Short mmCIF file of C-alpha atoms in Angstrom, two decimals:
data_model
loop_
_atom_site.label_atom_id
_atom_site.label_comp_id
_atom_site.label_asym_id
_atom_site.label_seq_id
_atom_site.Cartn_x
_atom_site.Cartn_y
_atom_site.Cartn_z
CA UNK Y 131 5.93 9.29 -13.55
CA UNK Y 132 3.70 9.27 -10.77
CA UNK Y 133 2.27 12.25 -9.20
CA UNK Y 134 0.59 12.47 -6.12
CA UNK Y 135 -0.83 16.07 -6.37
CA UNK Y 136 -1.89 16.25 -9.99
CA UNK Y 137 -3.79 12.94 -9.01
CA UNK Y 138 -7.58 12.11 -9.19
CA UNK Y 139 -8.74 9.72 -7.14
CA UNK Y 140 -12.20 7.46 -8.09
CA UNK Y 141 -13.25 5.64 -5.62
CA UNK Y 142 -15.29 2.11 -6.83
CA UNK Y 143 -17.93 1.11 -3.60
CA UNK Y 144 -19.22 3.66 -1.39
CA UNK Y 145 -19.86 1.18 1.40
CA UNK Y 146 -19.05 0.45 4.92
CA UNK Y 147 -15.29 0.84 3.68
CA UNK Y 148 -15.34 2.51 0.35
CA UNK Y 149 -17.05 5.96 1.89
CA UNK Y 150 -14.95 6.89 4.58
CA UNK Y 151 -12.06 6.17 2.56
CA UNK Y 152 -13.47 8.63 0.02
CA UNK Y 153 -13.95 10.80 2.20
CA UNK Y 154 -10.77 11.18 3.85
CA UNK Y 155 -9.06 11.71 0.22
CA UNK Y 156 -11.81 14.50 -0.76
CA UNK Y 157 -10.82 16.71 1.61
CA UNK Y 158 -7.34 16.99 -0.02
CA UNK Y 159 -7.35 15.49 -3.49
CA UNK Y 160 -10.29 16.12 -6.40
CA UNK Y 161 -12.04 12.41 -6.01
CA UNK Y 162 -14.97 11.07 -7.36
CA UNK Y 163 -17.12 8.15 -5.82
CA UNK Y 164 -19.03 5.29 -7.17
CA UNK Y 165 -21.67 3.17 -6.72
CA UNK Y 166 -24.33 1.09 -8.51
CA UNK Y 167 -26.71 1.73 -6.57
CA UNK Y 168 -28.75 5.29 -7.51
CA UNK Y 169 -30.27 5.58 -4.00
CA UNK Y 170 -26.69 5.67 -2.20
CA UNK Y 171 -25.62 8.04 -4.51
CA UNK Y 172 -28.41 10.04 -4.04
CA UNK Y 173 -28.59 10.36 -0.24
CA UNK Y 174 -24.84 10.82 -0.15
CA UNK Y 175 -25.42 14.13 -2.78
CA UNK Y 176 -28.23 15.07 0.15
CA UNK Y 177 -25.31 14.45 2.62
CA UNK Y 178 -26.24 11.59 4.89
CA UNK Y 179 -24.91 8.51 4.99
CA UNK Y 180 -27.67 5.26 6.07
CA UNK Y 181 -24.58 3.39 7.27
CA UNK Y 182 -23.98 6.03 9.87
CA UNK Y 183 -19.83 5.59 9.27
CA UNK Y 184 -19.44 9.06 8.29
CA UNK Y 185 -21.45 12.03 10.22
CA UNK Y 186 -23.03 14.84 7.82
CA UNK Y 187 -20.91 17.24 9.03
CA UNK Y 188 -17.86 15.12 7.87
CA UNK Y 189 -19.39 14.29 4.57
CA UNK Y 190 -19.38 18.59 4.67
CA UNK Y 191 -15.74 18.47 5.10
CA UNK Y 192 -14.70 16.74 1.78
CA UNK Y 193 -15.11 19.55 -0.29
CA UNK Y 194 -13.36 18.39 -3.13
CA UNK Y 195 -15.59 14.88 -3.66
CA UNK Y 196 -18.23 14.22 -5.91
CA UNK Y 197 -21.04 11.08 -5.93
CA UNK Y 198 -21.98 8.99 -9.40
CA UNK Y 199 -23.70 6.17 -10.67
CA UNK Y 200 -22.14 6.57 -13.73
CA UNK Y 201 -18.56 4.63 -14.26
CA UNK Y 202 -17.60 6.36 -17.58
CA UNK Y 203 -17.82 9.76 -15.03
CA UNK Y 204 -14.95 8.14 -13.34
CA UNK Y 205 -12.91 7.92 -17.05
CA UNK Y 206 -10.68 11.54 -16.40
CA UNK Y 207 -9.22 10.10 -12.93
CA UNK Y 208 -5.65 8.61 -12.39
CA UNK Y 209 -5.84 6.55 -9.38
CA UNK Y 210 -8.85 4.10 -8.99
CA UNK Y 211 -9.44 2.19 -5.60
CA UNK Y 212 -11.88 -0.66 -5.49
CA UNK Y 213 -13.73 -1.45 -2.27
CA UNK Y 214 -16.28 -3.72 -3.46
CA UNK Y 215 -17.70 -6.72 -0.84
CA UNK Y 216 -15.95 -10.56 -1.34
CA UNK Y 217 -18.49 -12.55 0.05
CA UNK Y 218 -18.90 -16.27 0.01
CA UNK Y 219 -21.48 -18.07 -2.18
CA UNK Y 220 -24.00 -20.65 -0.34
CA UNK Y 221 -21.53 -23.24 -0.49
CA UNK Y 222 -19.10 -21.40 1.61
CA UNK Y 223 -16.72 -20.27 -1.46
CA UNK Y 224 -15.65 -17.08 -2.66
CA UNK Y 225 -18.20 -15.30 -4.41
CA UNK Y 226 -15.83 -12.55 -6.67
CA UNK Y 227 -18.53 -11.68 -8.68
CA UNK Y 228 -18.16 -7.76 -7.33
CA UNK Y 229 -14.72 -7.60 -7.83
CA UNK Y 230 -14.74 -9.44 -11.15
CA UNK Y 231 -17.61 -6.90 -12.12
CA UNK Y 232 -16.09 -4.05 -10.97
CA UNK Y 233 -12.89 -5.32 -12.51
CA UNK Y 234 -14.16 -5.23 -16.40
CA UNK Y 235 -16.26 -1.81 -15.72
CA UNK Y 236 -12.68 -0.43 -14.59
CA UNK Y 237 -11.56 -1.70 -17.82
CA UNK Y 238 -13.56 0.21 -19.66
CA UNK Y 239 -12.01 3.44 -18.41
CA UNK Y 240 -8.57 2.49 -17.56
CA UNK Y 241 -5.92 4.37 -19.43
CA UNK Y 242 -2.31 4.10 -19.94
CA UNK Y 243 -0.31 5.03 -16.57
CA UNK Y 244 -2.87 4.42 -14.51
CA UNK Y 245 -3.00 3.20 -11.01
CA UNK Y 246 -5.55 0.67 -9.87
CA UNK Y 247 -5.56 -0.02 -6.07
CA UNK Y 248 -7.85 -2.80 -4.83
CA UNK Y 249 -8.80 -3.16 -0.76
CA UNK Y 250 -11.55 -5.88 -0.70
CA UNK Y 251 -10.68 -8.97 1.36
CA UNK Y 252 -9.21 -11.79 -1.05
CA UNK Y 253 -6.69 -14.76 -1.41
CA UNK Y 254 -3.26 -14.77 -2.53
CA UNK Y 255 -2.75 -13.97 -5.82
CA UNK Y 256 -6.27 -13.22 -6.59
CA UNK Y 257 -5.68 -9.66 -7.72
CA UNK Y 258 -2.96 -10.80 -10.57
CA UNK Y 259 -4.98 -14.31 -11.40
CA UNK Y 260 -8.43 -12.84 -11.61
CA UNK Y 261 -8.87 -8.93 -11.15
CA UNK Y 262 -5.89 -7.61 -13.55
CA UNK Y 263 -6.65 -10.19 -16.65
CA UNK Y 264 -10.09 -8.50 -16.74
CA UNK Y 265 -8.80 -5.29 -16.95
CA UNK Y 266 -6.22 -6.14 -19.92
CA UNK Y 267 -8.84 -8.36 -21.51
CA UNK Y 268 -11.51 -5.63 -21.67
CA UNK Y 269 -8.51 -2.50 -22.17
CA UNK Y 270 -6.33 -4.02 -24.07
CA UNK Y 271 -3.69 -2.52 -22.36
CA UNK Y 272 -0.57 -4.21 -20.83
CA UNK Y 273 -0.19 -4.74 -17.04
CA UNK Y 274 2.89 -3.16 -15.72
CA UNK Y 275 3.40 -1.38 -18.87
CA UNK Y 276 0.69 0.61 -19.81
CA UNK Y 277 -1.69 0.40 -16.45
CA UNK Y 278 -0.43 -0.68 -12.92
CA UNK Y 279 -1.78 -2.01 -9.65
CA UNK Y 280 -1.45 -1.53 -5.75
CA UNK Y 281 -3.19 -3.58 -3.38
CA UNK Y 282 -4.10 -2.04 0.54
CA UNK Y 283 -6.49 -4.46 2.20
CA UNK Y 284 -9.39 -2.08 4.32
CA UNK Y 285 -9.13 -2.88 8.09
CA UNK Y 286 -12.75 -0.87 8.80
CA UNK Y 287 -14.52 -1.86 11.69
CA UNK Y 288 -18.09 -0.96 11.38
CA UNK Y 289 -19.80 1.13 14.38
CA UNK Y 290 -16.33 1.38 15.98
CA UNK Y 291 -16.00 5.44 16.54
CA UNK Y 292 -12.31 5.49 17.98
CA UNK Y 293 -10.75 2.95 15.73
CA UNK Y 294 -11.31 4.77 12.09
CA UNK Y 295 -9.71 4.76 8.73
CA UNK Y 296 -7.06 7.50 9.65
CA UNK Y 297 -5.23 5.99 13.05
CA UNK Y 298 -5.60 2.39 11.90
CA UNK Y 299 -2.17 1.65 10.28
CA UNK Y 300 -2.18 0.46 7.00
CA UNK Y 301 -0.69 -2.17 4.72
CA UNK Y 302 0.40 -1.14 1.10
CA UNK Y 303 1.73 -2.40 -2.04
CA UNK Y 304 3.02 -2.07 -5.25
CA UNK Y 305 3.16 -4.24 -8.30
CA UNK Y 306 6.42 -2.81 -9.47
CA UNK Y 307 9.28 -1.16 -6.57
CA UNK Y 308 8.03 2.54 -8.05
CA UNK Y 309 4.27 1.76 -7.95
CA UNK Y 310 4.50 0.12 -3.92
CA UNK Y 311 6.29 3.35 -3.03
CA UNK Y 312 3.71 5.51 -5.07
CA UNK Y 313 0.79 3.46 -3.67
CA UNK Y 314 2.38 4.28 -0.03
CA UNK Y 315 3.17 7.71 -0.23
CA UNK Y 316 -0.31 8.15 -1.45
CA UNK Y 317 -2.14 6.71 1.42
CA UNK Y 318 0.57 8.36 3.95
CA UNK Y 319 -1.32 11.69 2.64
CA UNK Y 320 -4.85 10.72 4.75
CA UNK Y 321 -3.47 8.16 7.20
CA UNK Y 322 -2.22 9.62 9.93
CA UNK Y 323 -0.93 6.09 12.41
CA UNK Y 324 1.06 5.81 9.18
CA UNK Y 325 2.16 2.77 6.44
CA UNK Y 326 3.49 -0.58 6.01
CA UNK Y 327 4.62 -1.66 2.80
CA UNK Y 328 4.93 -4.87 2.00
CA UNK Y 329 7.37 -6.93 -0.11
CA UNK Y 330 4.71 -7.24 -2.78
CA UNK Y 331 1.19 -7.76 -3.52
CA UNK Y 332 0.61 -11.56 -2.64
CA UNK Y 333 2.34 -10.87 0.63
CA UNK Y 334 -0.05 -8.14 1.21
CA UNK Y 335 -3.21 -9.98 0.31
CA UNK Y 336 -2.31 -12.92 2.70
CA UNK Y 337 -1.45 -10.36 5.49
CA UNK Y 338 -4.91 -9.60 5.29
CA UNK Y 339 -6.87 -12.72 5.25
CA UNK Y 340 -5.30 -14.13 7.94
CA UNK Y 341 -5.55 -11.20 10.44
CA UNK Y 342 -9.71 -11.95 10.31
CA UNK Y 343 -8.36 -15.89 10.52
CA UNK Y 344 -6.50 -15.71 13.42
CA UNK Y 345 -9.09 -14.12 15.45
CA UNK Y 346 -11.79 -16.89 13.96
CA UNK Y 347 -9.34 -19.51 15.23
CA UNK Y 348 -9.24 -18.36 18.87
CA UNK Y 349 -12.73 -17.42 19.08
CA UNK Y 350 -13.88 -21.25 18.06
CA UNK Y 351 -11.38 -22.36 20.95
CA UNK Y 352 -13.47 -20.00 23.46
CA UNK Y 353 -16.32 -21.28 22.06
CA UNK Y 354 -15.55 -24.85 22.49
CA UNK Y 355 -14.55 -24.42 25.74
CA UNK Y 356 -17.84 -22.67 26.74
CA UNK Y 357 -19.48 -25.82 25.38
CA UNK Y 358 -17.31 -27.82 27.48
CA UNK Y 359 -17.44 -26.16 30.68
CA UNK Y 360 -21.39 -25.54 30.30
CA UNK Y 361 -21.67 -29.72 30.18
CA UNK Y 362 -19.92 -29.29 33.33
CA UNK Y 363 -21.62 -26.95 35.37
CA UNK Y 364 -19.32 -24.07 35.60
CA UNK Y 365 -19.32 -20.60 34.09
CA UNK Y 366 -17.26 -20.15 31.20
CA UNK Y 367 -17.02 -16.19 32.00
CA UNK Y 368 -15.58 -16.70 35.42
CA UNK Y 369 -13.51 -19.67 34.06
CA UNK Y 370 -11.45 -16.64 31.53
CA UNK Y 371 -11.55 -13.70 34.14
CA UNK Y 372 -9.45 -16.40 36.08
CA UNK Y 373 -7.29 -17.60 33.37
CA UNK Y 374 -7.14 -13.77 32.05
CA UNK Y 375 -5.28 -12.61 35.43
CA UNK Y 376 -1.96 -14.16 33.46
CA UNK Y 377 -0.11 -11.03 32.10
CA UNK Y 378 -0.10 -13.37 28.29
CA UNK Y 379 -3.52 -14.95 28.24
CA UNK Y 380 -5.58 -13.46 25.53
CA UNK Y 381 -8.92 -11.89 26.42
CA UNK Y 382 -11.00 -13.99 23.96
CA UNK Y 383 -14.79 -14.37 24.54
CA UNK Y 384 -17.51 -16.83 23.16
CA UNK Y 385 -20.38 -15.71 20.84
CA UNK Y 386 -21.60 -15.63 17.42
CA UNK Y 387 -19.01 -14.61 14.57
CA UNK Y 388 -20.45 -13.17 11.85
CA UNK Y 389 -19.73 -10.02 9.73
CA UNK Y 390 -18.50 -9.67 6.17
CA UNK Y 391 -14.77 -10.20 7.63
CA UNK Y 392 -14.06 -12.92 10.33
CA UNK Y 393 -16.69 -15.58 9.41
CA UNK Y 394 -15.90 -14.97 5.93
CA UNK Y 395 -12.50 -14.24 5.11
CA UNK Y 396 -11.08 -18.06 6.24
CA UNK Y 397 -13.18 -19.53 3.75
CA UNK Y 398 -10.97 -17.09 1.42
CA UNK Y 399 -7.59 -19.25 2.70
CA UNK Y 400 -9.17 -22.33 2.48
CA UNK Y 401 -10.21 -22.05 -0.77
CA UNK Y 402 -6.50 -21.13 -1.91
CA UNK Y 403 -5.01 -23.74 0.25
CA UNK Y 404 -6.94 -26.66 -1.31
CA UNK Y 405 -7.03 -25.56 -4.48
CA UNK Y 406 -2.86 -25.91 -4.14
CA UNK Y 407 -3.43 -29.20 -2.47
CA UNK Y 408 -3.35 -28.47 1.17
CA UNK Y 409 -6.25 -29.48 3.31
CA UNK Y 410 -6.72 -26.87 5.76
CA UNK Y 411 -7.79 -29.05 9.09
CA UNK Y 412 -7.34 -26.29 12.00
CA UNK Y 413 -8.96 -23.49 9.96
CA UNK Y 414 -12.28 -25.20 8.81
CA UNK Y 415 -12.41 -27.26 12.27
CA UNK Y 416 -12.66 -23.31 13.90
CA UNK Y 417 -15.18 -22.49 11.00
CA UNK Y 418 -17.20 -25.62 11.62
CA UNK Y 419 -17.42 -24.79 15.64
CA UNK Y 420 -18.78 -20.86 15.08
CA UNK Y 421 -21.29 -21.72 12.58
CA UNK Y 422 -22.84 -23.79 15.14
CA UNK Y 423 -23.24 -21.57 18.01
CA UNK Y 424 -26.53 -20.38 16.82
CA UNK Y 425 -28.05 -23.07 16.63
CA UNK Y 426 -26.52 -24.38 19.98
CA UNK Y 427 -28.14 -21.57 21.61
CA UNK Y 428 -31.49 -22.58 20.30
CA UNK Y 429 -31.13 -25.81 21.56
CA UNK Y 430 -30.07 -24.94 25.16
CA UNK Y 431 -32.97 -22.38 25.20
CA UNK Y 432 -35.68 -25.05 23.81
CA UNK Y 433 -34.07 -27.40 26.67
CA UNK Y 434 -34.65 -24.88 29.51
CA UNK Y 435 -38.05 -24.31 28.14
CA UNK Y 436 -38.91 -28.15 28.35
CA UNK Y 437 -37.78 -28.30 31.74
CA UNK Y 438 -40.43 -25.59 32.55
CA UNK Y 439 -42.98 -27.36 30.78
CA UNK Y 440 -43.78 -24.90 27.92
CA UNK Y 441 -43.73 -26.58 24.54
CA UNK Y 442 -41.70 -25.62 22.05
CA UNK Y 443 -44.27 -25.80 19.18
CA UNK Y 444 -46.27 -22.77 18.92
CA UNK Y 445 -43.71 -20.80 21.73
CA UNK Y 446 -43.53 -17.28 21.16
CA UNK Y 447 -39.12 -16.37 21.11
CA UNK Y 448 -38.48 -12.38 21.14
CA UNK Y 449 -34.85 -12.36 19.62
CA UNK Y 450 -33.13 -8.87 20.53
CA UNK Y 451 -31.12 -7.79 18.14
CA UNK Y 452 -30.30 -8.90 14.35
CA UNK Y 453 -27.32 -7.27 13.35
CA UNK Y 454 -24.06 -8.78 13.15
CA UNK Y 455 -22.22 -6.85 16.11
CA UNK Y 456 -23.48 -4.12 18.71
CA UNK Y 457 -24.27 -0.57 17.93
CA UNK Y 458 -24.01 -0.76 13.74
CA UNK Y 459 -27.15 -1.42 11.26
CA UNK Y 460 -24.96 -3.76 9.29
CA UNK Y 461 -26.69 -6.78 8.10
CA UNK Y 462 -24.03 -8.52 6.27
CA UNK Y 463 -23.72 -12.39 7.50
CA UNK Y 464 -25.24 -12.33 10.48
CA UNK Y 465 -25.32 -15.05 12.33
CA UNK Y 466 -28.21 -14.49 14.56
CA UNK Y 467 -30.18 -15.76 11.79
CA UNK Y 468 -28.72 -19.04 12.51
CA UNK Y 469 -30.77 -19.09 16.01
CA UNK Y 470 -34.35 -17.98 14.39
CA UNK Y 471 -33.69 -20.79 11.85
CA UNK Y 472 -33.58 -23.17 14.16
CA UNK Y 473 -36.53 -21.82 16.26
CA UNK Y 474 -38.12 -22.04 13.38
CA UNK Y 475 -37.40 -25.33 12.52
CA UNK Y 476 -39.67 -25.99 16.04
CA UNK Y 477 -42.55 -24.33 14.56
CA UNK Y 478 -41.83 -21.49 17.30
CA UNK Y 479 -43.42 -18.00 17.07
CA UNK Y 480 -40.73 -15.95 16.45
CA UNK Y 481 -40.48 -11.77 17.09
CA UNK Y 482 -37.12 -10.06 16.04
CA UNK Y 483 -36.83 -6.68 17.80
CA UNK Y 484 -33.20 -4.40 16.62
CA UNK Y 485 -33.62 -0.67 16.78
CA UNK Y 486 -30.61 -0.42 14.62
CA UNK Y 487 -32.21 -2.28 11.75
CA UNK Y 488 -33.95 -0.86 8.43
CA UNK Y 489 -36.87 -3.19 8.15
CA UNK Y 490 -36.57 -3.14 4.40
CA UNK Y 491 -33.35 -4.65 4.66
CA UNK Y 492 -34.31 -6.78 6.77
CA UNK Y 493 -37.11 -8.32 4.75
CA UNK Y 494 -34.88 -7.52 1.47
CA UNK Y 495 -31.74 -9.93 2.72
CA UNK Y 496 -33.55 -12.54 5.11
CA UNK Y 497 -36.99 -12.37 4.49
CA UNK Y 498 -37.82 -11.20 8.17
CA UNK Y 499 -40.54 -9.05 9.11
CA UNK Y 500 -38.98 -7.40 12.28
CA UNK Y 501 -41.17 -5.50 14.71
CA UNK Y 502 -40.72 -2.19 15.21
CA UNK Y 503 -42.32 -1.30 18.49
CA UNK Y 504 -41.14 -2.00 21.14
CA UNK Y 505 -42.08 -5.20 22.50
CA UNK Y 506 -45.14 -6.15 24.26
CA UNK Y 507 -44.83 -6.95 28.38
CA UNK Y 508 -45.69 -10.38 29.75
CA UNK Y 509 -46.09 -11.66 25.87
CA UNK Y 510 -42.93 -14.61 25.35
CA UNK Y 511 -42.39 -17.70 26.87
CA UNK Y 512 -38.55 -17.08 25.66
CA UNK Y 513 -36.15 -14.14 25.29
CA UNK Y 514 -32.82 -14.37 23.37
CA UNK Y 515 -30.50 -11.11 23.80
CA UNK Y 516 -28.23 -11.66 20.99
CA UNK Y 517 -26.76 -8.71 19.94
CA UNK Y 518 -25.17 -5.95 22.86
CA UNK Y 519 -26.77 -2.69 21.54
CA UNK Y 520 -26.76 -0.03 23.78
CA UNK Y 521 -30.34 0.06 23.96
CA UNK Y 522 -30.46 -2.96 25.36
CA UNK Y 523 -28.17 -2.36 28.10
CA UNK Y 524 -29.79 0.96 29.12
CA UNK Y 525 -32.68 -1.49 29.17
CA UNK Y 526 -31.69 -3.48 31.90
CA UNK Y 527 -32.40 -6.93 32.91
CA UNK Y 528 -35.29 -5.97 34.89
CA UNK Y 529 -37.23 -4.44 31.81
CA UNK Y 530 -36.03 -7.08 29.34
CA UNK Y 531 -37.31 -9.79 31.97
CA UNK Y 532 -40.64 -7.92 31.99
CA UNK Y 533 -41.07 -8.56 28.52
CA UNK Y 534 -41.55 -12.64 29.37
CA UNK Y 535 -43.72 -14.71 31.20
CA UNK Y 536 -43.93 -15.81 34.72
CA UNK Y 537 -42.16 -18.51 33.74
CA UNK Y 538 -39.88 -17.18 30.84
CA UNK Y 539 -36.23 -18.19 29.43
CA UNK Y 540 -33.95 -15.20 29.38
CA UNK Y 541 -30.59 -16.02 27.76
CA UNK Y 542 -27.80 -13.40 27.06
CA UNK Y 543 -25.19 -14.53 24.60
CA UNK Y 544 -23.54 -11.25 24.90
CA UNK Y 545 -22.72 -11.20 28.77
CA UNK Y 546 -24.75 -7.79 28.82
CA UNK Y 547 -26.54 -8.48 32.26
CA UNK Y 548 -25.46 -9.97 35.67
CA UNK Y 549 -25.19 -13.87 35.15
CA UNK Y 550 -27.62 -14.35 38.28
CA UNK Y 551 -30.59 -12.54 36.61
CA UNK Y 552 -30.21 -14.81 33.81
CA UNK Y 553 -30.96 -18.42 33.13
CA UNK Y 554 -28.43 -19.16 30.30
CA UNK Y 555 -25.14 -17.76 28.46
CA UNK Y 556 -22.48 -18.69 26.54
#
């Protein structure tokens, strides 16, 4: 019934996750990606990719792949794999709208014996409640009779070079016993660490918003700590190179969490959980303590500076670095904006310096006008590294320091430079 080698695969989101995915099956299996928007189409056809995921000579490689804007191009394939973003909305719930969109466009092509795989980040159960009714309402067909689904959740870590799609093991499934095993024997052909398959597609959802939970959890636990032990006086790194000399302590460390996964994907759970009655009190405690490190590193900063005598009001802040983690362009959910906001909300002068960042972006998701050269010496009365880009640390703390005043605030959130040549960190 199913096929592996007479299969065409059409790949829905060419993003972050989506591409190198697509990739990976073009160089074995006729596959055809898709995206809405006309300008990532087009500079994938010119063979570059603006996320920098995939190198040009790797986007060579897939020789059997093709780029469109057009879904009813994607009508002739057998196996579809959606990769859209989940975000949340601005009151912290799951925003589906992508999937639910990309759900009814799929329905408009699906045809009997299908396969439709979904990765993007959701709750259990939201593929069968939400995703699947779209497709039979706008098809007409019958699920698990005339069409079928999988679900493999994506486990991509943006600007991370040695952990990529193919030796990151992944979890499959199946929404009948033939379909999990089809769905696993199909990603077996590009993943080379190999498969899990789980018992069935609920199982496999949870599996996956909880890995990005877990990892939320403990990192609010380092945070509060380092607020604790900075009202004490001592230095939270040395306090967890101590602790870390145990052979089982885990080597946690405090900062912002932001991203489209782990400072998203708990408000996922605890949107299920309530919405079944269960009030989720460790989860949204953890969620509560990272979204307000930001703006706890604001206020430390305008502290120091009130100690030195420099008013706040009118200050000028150089914030290095905007994008969620070191080393990637991505944008989505950073929380660095979290620490302008609050400058702002002091009437600070505020200059946001990231090398990594696409100024149009920029402006396009936060309505920031980032500078793009580097930054002037002797100009800020404050300097916030916030994000570990290599640039940065090639930089040095003697060159970043040059950048303030005599009497300048340096603080490092990212433990980049030696904690004496700083006056704050986490």
């Amino acid at each position: 019934m199913f096929n592996i080698d007479n299969c065409k695969i059409g790949i829905i989101g060419l993003g972050y996750v989506g591409l190198p995915l697509a990739i990976e099956f073009g160089k074995q299996l006729p596959t055809i990606g898709f995206d809405i928007k006309g300008e990532r189409v087009a500079e994938l056809k010119a063979g570059r990719d603006s996320t920098l995921e995939v190198e040009p000579e790797e986007l060579a490689q897939a020789t059997h792949i093709s780029y469109t804007d057009t879904i009813e191009e994607l009508a002739e394939c057998d196996v579809y794999i959606v990769t859209v973003p989940t975000p949340i909305d601005s009151f912290k719930r799951p925003d589906l709208t992508p999937l639910e969109k990309a759900s009814e466009a799929l329905g408009k092509i699906v045809n009997k014996g299908d396969v439709v795989i979904y990765e993007s980040t959701v709750y259990p159960g939201a593929t069968e409640e939400v995703c699947i009714p779209l497709i039979e309402a706008v098809s007409g067909l019958t699920y698990n009779k005339d069409f079928f689904a999988g679900y493999s959740p994506e486990r991509i870590n943006p600007g991370d070079k040695e952990h990529r799609v193919t030796n990151i093991l992944k979890v499959t499934s199946g929404s009948t016993p033939e379909v999990a095993d089809f769905v696993d024997n199909l990603y077996r052909r590009v993943i080379i660490a190999g498969t899990h398959k789980a018992s069935s597609i609920r199982v496999a959802e949870a599996a996956k918003v909880i890995e990005n939970t877990q990892r939320d959890v403990n990192i609010a636990l380092v945070n509060e700590l380092a607020l604790i032990f900075n009202r004490l006086g001592i230095d939270t790194e040395e306090v967890l190179e101590a602790a870390g000399t145990k052979w089982n302590f885990l080597p946690f460390r405090p900062g912002l969490v932001g991203g489209h996964c782990i400072g998203v994907d708990p408000y996922y759970l605890t949107h299920k959980a309530q919405e079944i009655g269960y009030h989720p009190d460790m989860i949204l405690a953890g969620r509560r303590i990272n979204d307000g490190m930001g703006a706890y590193v604001a206020e430390c900063t305008v502290k120091l500076l009130t100690r030195r005598r420099i008013h706040v009001a009118g200050a000028k802040i150089l914030v290095l670095g905007l994008t969620f983690k070191e080393d990637c362009p991505d944008l989505r959910n950073t929380r660095v904006i979290d620490i302008i906001d609050e400058f702002k909300n002091y009437h600070a002068e505020i200059d946001v310096y990231d090398p990594w960042v696409d100024p149009d972006e920029a402006r396009q998701e936060y309505g920031l006008t980032i500078i793009q050269d580097q930054p002037p010496a002797a100009h800020y009365d404050a300097i916030i590294l916030a994000v570990g880009h290599r640039q940065f640390r090639e930089m040095g703390v003697d060159k970043i320091r040059a950048l303030g005043k005599e009497k300048s605030v340096l603080f490092d959130v990212k433990y980049v430079l030696p904690k004496d040549r700083v006056d704050a960190r986490l």
